[in-house]
Short mmCIF file of C-alpha atoms in Angstrom, two decimals:
data_model
loop_
_atom_site.label_atom_id
_atom_site.label_comp_id
_atom_site.label_asym_id
_atom_site.label_seq_id
_atom_site.Cartn_x
_atom_site.Cartn_y
_atom_site.Cartn_z
CA MET A 1 118.48 116.70 5.51
CA THR A 2 117.08 113.57 7.13
CA ASP A 3 116.96 110.29 5.23
CA ARG A 4 113.54 109.42 6.57
CA ALA A 5 110.21 111.14 7.11
CA ALA A 6 110.60 112.40 10.69
CA LEU A 7 107.34 114.39 10.36
CA PRO A 8 105.40 112.08 8.03
CA GLU A 9 102.01 113.81 8.22
CA PRO A 10 102.19 117.55 8.91
CA ALA A 11 98.91 119.35 9.54
CA ALA A 12 99.76 122.06 6.99
CA VAL A 13 100.40 120.58 3.55
CA LEU A 14 99.86 123.45 1.08
CA PRO A 15 102.43 126.17 0.30
CA GLY A 16 101.76 129.10 2.60
CA GLU A 17 99.29 127.16 4.74
CA ALA A 18 101.41 126.96 7.88
CA SER A 19 101.23 130.69 8.58
CA ILE A 20 97.45 130.92 8.46
CA LEU A 21 97.00 127.64 10.36
CA ALA A 22 99.31 129.03 13.06
CA GLN A 23 96.83 131.88 13.54
CA VAL A 24 94.05 129.34 14.04
CA VAL A 25 96.10 127.36 16.55
CA SER A 26 96.92 130.49 18.55
CA ASP A 27 93.24 130.71 19.62
CA LEU A 28 91.14 127.68 18.75
CA SER A 29 88.02 129.38 20.12
CA ASP A 30 88.18 132.13 17.45
CA GLU A 31 85.61 131.13 14.83
CA THR A 32 86.34 134.13 12.61
CA THR A 33 89.95 133.07 12.04
CA LYS A 34 88.79 129.55 11.23
CA LEU A 35 86.32 130.86 8.65
CA VAL A 36 89.08 132.91 7.00
CA TYR A 37 91.19 129.75 6.92
CA ALA A 38 88.28 127.75 5.47
CA ASP A 39 87.90 130.33 2.69
CA TRP A 40 91.64 130.15 1.99
CA LEU A 41 91.50 126.36 1.71
CA GLN A 42 88.48 126.54 -0.58
CA GLU A 43 90.24 129.07 -2.81
CA HIS A 44 93.00 126.48 -3.16
CA ASP A 45 90.48 123.76 -4.10
CA ASP A 46 91.16 121.88 -0.88
CA PRO A 47 88.16 119.84 0.39
CA ARG A 48 89.09 120.67 3.98
CA GLY A 49 87.74 124.18 3.38
CA PRO A 50 84.08 123.24 2.76
CA PHE A 51 84.30 120.63 5.53
CA LEU A 52 85.56 123.17 8.08
CA ARG A 53 82.88 125.69 7.16
CA GLU A 54 80.16 123.00 7.46
CA PHE A 55 81.64 121.80 10.76
CA LEU A 56 81.62 125.29 12.29
CA ALA A 57 78.03 125.85 11.18
CA ALA A 58 76.97 122.56 12.81
CA VAL A 59 78.63 123.56 16.08
CA ARG A 60 76.98 126.98 16.00
CA THR A 61 73.49 125.57 15.37
CA ASP A 62 73.88 122.42 17.49
CA GLU A 63 73.31 120.21 14.45
CA PRO A 64 74.98 116.81 13.85
CA LEU A 65 78.64 117.20 12.98
CA PRO A 66 79.87 116.20 9.52
CA LEU A 67 82.02 113.08 9.52
CA SER A 68 85.71 113.88 9.80
CA GLU A 69 87.00 110.42 8.94
CA GLY A 70 89.43 110.55 6.05
CA LEU A 71 90.95 113.85 7.18
CA SER A 72 94.36 113.68 8.83
CA LYS A 73 94.47 113.36 12.60
CA PRO A 74 97.04 116.18 13.04
CA TRP A 75 94.88 118.59 11.03
CA ARG A 76 91.69 117.64 12.88
CA ASP A 77 93.48 118.21 16.17
CA LEU A 78 94.93 121.60 15.27
CA VAL A 79 91.66 123.11 14.03
CA GLY A 80 89.65 121.95 17.05
CA VAL A 81 87.67 119.15 15.42
CA THR A 82 88.94 116.47 17.81
CA ILE A 83 88.11 118.43 20.97
CA THR A 84 84.70 119.45 19.65
CA GLU A 85 83.77 115.88 18.78
CA ALA A 86 85.01 114.61 22.15
CA ALA A 87 83.16 117.34 24.04
CA ARG A 88 79.88 116.35 22.43
CA THR A 89 80.54 112.65 23.01
CA HIS A 90 81.19 113.21 26.73
CA GLY A 91 78.26 115.56 27.32
CA PHE A 92 80.11 118.87 27.29
CA ALA A 93 78.58 120.55 24.23
CA ASP A 94 78.02 123.70 26.32
CA ARG A 95 81.73 123.91 27.18
CA ILE A 96 83.28 123.50 23.73
CA GLU A 97 84.48 127.11 23.54
CA THR A 98 86.03 126.88 27.02
CA PHE A 99 87.90 123.68 26.20
CA LEU A 100 89.17 125.18 22.95
CA LYS A 101 90.55 128.14 24.92
CA VAL A 102 92.34 125.79 27.33
CA ALA A 103 93.82 123.55 24.60
CA LEU A 104 97.48 123.70 23.60
CA PRO A 105 99.23 122.14 20.61
CA THR A 106 101.84 119.47 21.27
CA ILE A 107 104.14 117.19 19.27
CA ARG A 108 103.98 113.47 19.93
CA VAL A 109 107.35 111.69 19.93
CA THR A 110 107.38 108.04 18.81
CA PRO A 111 110.49 105.81 18.86
CA SER A 112 110.95 103.16 16.19
CA ASP A 113 110.05 99.56 16.98
CA ALA A 114 113.41 98.27 15.77
CA PRO A 115 116.75 99.62 17.01
CA VAL A 116 119.40 101.03 14.68
CA VAL A 117 122.99 99.89 15.09
CA ALA A 118 124.80 102.87 13.55
CA PRO A 119 122.51 105.92 13.38
CA PRO A 120 123.66 109.00 11.45
CA ILE A 121 125.27 111.81 13.42
CA ALA A 122 122.96 114.42 14.99
CA ARG A 123 119.66 112.73 14.13
CA SER A 124 116.66 112.42 16.41
CA ARG A 125 116.80 109.26 18.49
CA TYR A 126 116.63 107.71 21.92
CA GLY A 127 119.60 105.79 23.26
CA GLY A 128 122.95 104.89 21.79
CA ARG A 129 125.82 107.30 22.32
CA PRO A 130 125.30 111.07 22.27
CA ASP A 131 126.57 113.43 19.60
CA LEU A 132 128.49 116.21 21.37
CA PRO A 133 130.90 118.98 20.36
CA ALA A 134 134.56 118.16 21.00
CA ASP A 135 134.76 120.69 23.85
CA VAL A 136 131.74 119.28 25.72
CA GLU A 137 132.49 116.48 28.16
CA TRP A 138 130.05 113.71 29.01
CA PRO A 139 128.14 115.25 31.96
CA ARG A 140 128.56 113.81 35.45
CA TRP A 141 126.84 114.19 38.79
CA THR A 142 128.50 115.39 42.00
CA ASN A 143 129.65 111.85 42.86
CA GLY A 144 131.72 111.80 39.66
CA LYS A 145 129.63 109.14 37.93
CA PRO A 146 128.40 109.73 34.37
CA LEU A 147 124.82 110.67 33.65
CA THR A 148 122.87 108.35 31.38
CA PHE A 149 122.24 109.59 27.85
CA LEU A 150 118.48 109.49 27.22
CA GLY A 151 118.13 110.92 23.74
CA GLN A 152 118.47 113.82 21.33
CA ILE A 153 116.21 115.72 18.96
CA ASP A 154 117.31 117.29 15.69
CA LEU A 155 115.00 120.29 15.58
CA ALA A 156 115.35 120.45 11.79
CA ASP A 157 113.27 117.25 11.76
CA LEU A 158 110.32 119.45 12.79
CA THR A 159 110.53 121.72 9.75
CA GLY A 160 107.00 122.23 8.48
CA SER A 161 105.37 121.77 11.87
CA VAL A 162 103.05 124.57 12.95
CA VAL A 163 103.47 123.55 16.59
CA ALA A 164 107.28 123.58 16.42
CA ARG A 165 107.34 127.30 15.63
CA GLU A 166 107.90 127.84 19.35
CA LEU A 167 111.21 126.00 19.06
CA PRO A 168 114.40 127.00 17.21
CA PRO A 169 114.22 125.97 13.54
CA ALA A 170 117.38 123.87 13.85
CA GLY A 171 119.95 122.67 16.34
CA LEU A 172 120.11 119.68 18.68
CA LEU A 173 118.45 119.11 22.06
CA SER A 174 120.22 116.42 24.10
CA ALA A 175 119.04 115.03 27.47
CA PHE A 176 120.93 113.17 30.21
CA TYR A 177 119.79 111.83 33.60
CA TYR A 178 121.54 110.17 36.53
CA LEU A 179 120.62 106.50 36.91
CA ASN A 180 122.68 104.23 39.13
CA GLU A 181 121.32 100.91 40.30
CA ASN A 182 123.30 100.64 43.52
CA ASP A 183 123.34 104.17 44.92
CA ASP A 184 121.05 105.59 47.57
CA ASP A 185 120.75 108.63 45.29
CA LEU A 186 119.30 106.42 42.54
CA TYR A 187 117.17 109.08 40.89
CA GLY A 188 119.38 112.11 41.21
CA GLY A 189 117.89 115.52 40.67
CA PRO A 190 118.76 119.10 41.58
CA ARG A 191 118.85 120.19 45.21
CA ARG A 192 117.12 123.54 45.70
CA ASP A 193 116.77 126.04 48.52
CA GLY A 194 113.51 127.65 49.63
CA ASP A 195 113.68 130.16 46.79
CA GLY A 196 114.04 127.45 44.15
CA ASN A 197 117.74 128.11 43.52
CA GLU A 198 119.93 125.10 42.87
CA THR A 199 122.32 124.37 45.73
CA GLU A 200 124.41 121.68 44.02
CA SER A 201 125.01 120.30 40.55
CA GLU A 202 122.03 118.72 38.90
CA GLY A 203 121.56 115.00 38.37
CA TRP A 204 120.41 115.75 34.84
CA ARG A 205 121.41 117.94 31.93
CA LEU A 206 119.70 119.39 28.89
CA PHE A 207 122.00 120.71 26.17
CA TYR A 208 121.04 122.83 23.18
CA PHE A 209 123.65 122.88 20.43
CA PRO A 210 122.83 125.55 17.81
CA PRO A 211 123.06 124.98 14.05
CA GLY A 212 126.64 124.85 12.87
CA ALA A 213 128.00 123.13 15.96
CA VAL A 214 130.46 120.41 14.93
CA LEU A 215 129.25 117.22 16.60
CA ARG A 216 130.92 113.85 16.95
CA LEU A 217 129.84 110.54 18.43
CA HIS A 218 130.94 110.59 22.06
CA ASP A 219 131.65 107.64 24.33
CA ASP A 220 132.28 107.32 28.05
CA SER A 221 134.16 104.19 29.04
CA ASP A 222 132.96 104.13 32.64
CA ALA A 223 129.24 104.46 31.89
CA PRO A 224 127.79 101.12 33.09
CA THR A 225 126.53 98.78 30.39
CA TRP A 226 123.10 98.47 31.97
CA SER A 227 122.56 102.23 31.64
CA ARG A 228 123.16 102.24 27.88
CA PHE A 229 120.20 101.82 25.57
CA GLN A 230 119.88 100.80 21.96
CA SER A 231 119.32 103.57 19.43
CA HIS A 232 115.73 104.07 18.29
CA PRO A 233 115.07 106.79 15.66
CA LEU A 234 112.18 109.14 16.42
CA THR A 235 109.22 110.32 14.40
CA PHE A 236 106.89 113.19 15.26
CA ASP A 237 103.28 114.20 14.74
CA GLU A 238 101.26 117.23 15.76
CA ARG A 239 98.45 116.85 18.26
CA ILE A 240 96.27 118.90 20.62
CA GLU A 241 96.22 118.61 24.38
CA LEU A 242 93.94 119.49 27.30
CA THR A 243 94.99 119.71 30.93
CA PHE A 244 94.19 117.51 33.93
CA ASP A 245 95.05 120.44 36.19
CA ARG A 246 91.80 121.96 37.40
CA ASN A 247 93.38 124.73 39.46
CA GLY A 248 93.08 128.11 37.83
CA TRP A 249 91.51 127.13 34.51
CA TYR A 250 88.16 128.81 33.97
CA GLY A 251 85.56 126.28 32.91
CA VAL A 252 87.54 123.38 34.34
CA SER A 253 88.18 124.35 37.96
CA GLU A 254 84.52 124.06 38.98
CA LEU A 255 84.03 120.53 37.64
CA GLU A 256 83.30 118.07 40.44
CA GLY A 257 82.23 114.48 40.99
CA ALA A 258 80.82 112.64 38.00
CA GLU A 259 81.29 115.69 35.80
CA TRP A 260 85.01 115.73 36.59
CA ASP A 261 85.20 112.01 35.84
CA ARG A 262 83.65 112.64 32.43
CA TYR A 263 86.16 115.42 31.82
CA VAL A 264 89.04 113.07 32.68
CA ASP A 265 87.66 110.59 30.15
CA LEU A 266 87.44 113.39 27.58
CA VAL A 267 91.03 114.48 28.19
CA SER A 268 92.25 110.90 27.96
CA SER A 269 90.53 110.50 24.60
CA VAL A 270 92.04 113.72 23.22
CA ASN A 271 95.59 113.83 24.54
CA ALA A 272 98.57 112.16 22.94
CA HIS A 273 99.23 110.09 26.07
CA ASP A 274 98.78 106.73 24.41
CA GLU A 275 101.00 103.67 24.73
CA CYS A 276 104.00 105.95 24.20
CA GLY A 277 102.99 109.31 25.62
CA ASP A 278 106.27 111.11 24.90
CA ARG A 279 105.84 114.63 23.60
CA LEU A 280 107.30 118.06 23.02
CA LEU A 281 105.55 121.18 24.32
CA GLY A 282 101.99 120.92 25.58
CA HIS A 283 100.43 121.48 28.97
CA PHE A 284 101.79 121.15 32.44
CA GLN A 285 99.89 118.28 34.01
CA SER A 286 100.44 119.46 37.59
CA ASP A 287 99.53 122.69 39.34
CA GLU A 288 102.85 122.51 41.20
CA TRP A 289 104.69 122.85 37.89
CA ALA A 290 102.67 125.96 37.04
CA THR A 291 103.57 127.45 40.43
CA ARG A 292 107.25 126.93 39.71
CA PHE A 293 107.39 127.90 36.03
CA GLY A 294 104.36 130.16 35.60
CA ARG A 295 100.91 129.41 34.24
CA THR A 296 102.04 129.99 30.65
CA GLY A 297 105.07 127.69 30.92
CA ARG A 298 105.35 124.57 28.81
CA SER A 299 106.25 120.94 29.18
CA LEU A 300 109.24 121.12 26.85
CA TRP A 301 110.00 117.39 26.57
CA SER A 302 108.36 114.44 28.31
CA ILE A 303 110.39 111.22 28.15
CA GLY A 304 109.00 107.85 29.16
CA LEU A 305 111.28 105.23 30.64
CA THR A 306 109.81 101.99 29.34
CA GLY A 307 109.33 100.18 26.04
CA ASN A 308 111.46 101.53 23.18
CA ARG A 309 112.39 104.55 25.22
CA PRO A 310 115.26 104.71 27.72
CA GLY A 311 114.85 101.86 30.20
CA LEU A 312 115.99 101.95 33.79
CA TRP A 313 116.52 99.86 36.86
CA GLY A 314 113.45 99.86 39.08
CA ASP A 315 109.72 99.96 38.60
CA PHE A 316 108.67 103.26 40.13
CA LEU A 317 110.01 106.13 38.01
CA THR A 318 107.97 106.13 34.80
CA ARG A 319 108.53 109.48 33.08
CA LEU A 320 110.72 112.56 33.16
CA HIS A 321 109.26 115.97 32.35
CA ILE A 322 111.60 118.77 31.26
CA LEU A 323 109.77 122.02 31.98
CA ILE A 324 110.42 125.59 30.92
CA ALA A 325 108.95 129.03 31.55
CA SER A 326 107.36 130.74 28.57
CA GLY A 327 109.88 133.59 28.52
CA ASP A 328 112.83 131.20 28.65
CA LEU A 329 111.39 129.17 25.78
CA HIS A 330 111.02 132.25 23.60
CA THR A 331 114.54 133.49 24.41
CA ARG A 332 116.06 130.00 23.96
CA ARG A 333 117.26 129.84 27.58
CA PHE A 334 117.14 126.06 27.72
CA ASP A 335 119.75 126.21 30.48
CA ARG A 336 116.98 127.51 32.75
CA ALA A 337 114.70 124.52 32.19
CA GLY A 338 113.75 122.33 35.15
CA LEU A 339 112.98 118.68 35.71
CA GLU A 340 110.12 116.84 37.40
CA ALA A 341 109.78 113.08 37.74
CA GLU A 342 106.54 111.12 37.41
CA TRP A 343 106.33 108.15 39.74
CA LEU A 344 104.21 105.03 39.52
CA SER A 345 101.21 105.42 41.82
CA SER A 346 100.92 102.79 44.51
#
């Protein structure tokens, strides 16, 4: 068990609520499922039930929406309140159902402000030294130099999250990336042939260690000091996300000009891409990613490279996106995940 609240404000708070809320999240445009959920909440004397029923009626009749202030942000996101409010604010009341169909749940990842000197073994954090099984060596690139340890996530920290049901209930995800301040191959990544097959070892690694793996704090003496980062514990919260990708999404692809600009403002107000922006799951934000991993693929883990997240030499690489096809996510084939880098626009 963790000694801190890694998921301090889950959307589902009542016994048995997570299962029925998961049905709502699976299709936010389905009003019938939401009404069943509202009845269930009301039967449990939860004020969210009457609110949700009133909210849905206001959307249906185009009446003013009841105020949602005072209700938790994760819950408002996962039942579609946030998107509905934003759609009305930005002049898209006629597209609410479409946007709800496009939306995907995500988990925002937030590092602590203050570093921790000696974090417990196998806990969620950025930086420090990785926790690895004794038979797993610190990964290296083809030039023999060690990859930089970015961070790890204890999936048990997400217990109680409706969104995290797509992930294993426990185990450790651990991410490494090649950063070297003096090499021409500064931002190493996989080389691929025309069919997308890797032709040499990757400049990054994602490990998944299942529950029961015996982990110990690992060190690598030749990892340069500048590539090591202080440990920052992570906390998580559930959010909803829309896509900036207009290719292939019905109701989004035809937006042009000023209407597209308003949609971008709407997405920016809804998504968890704030001053941190790190997240688990959620949408691809590029059509190229969907081409490579399939339209139903997910952005497994997005890691920023500034602030209290792993820092790096240089000013141009801002975020790493670990991507995975839907089938590989469901079968836990994390070894088949891919990597895309987000660069600072000039």
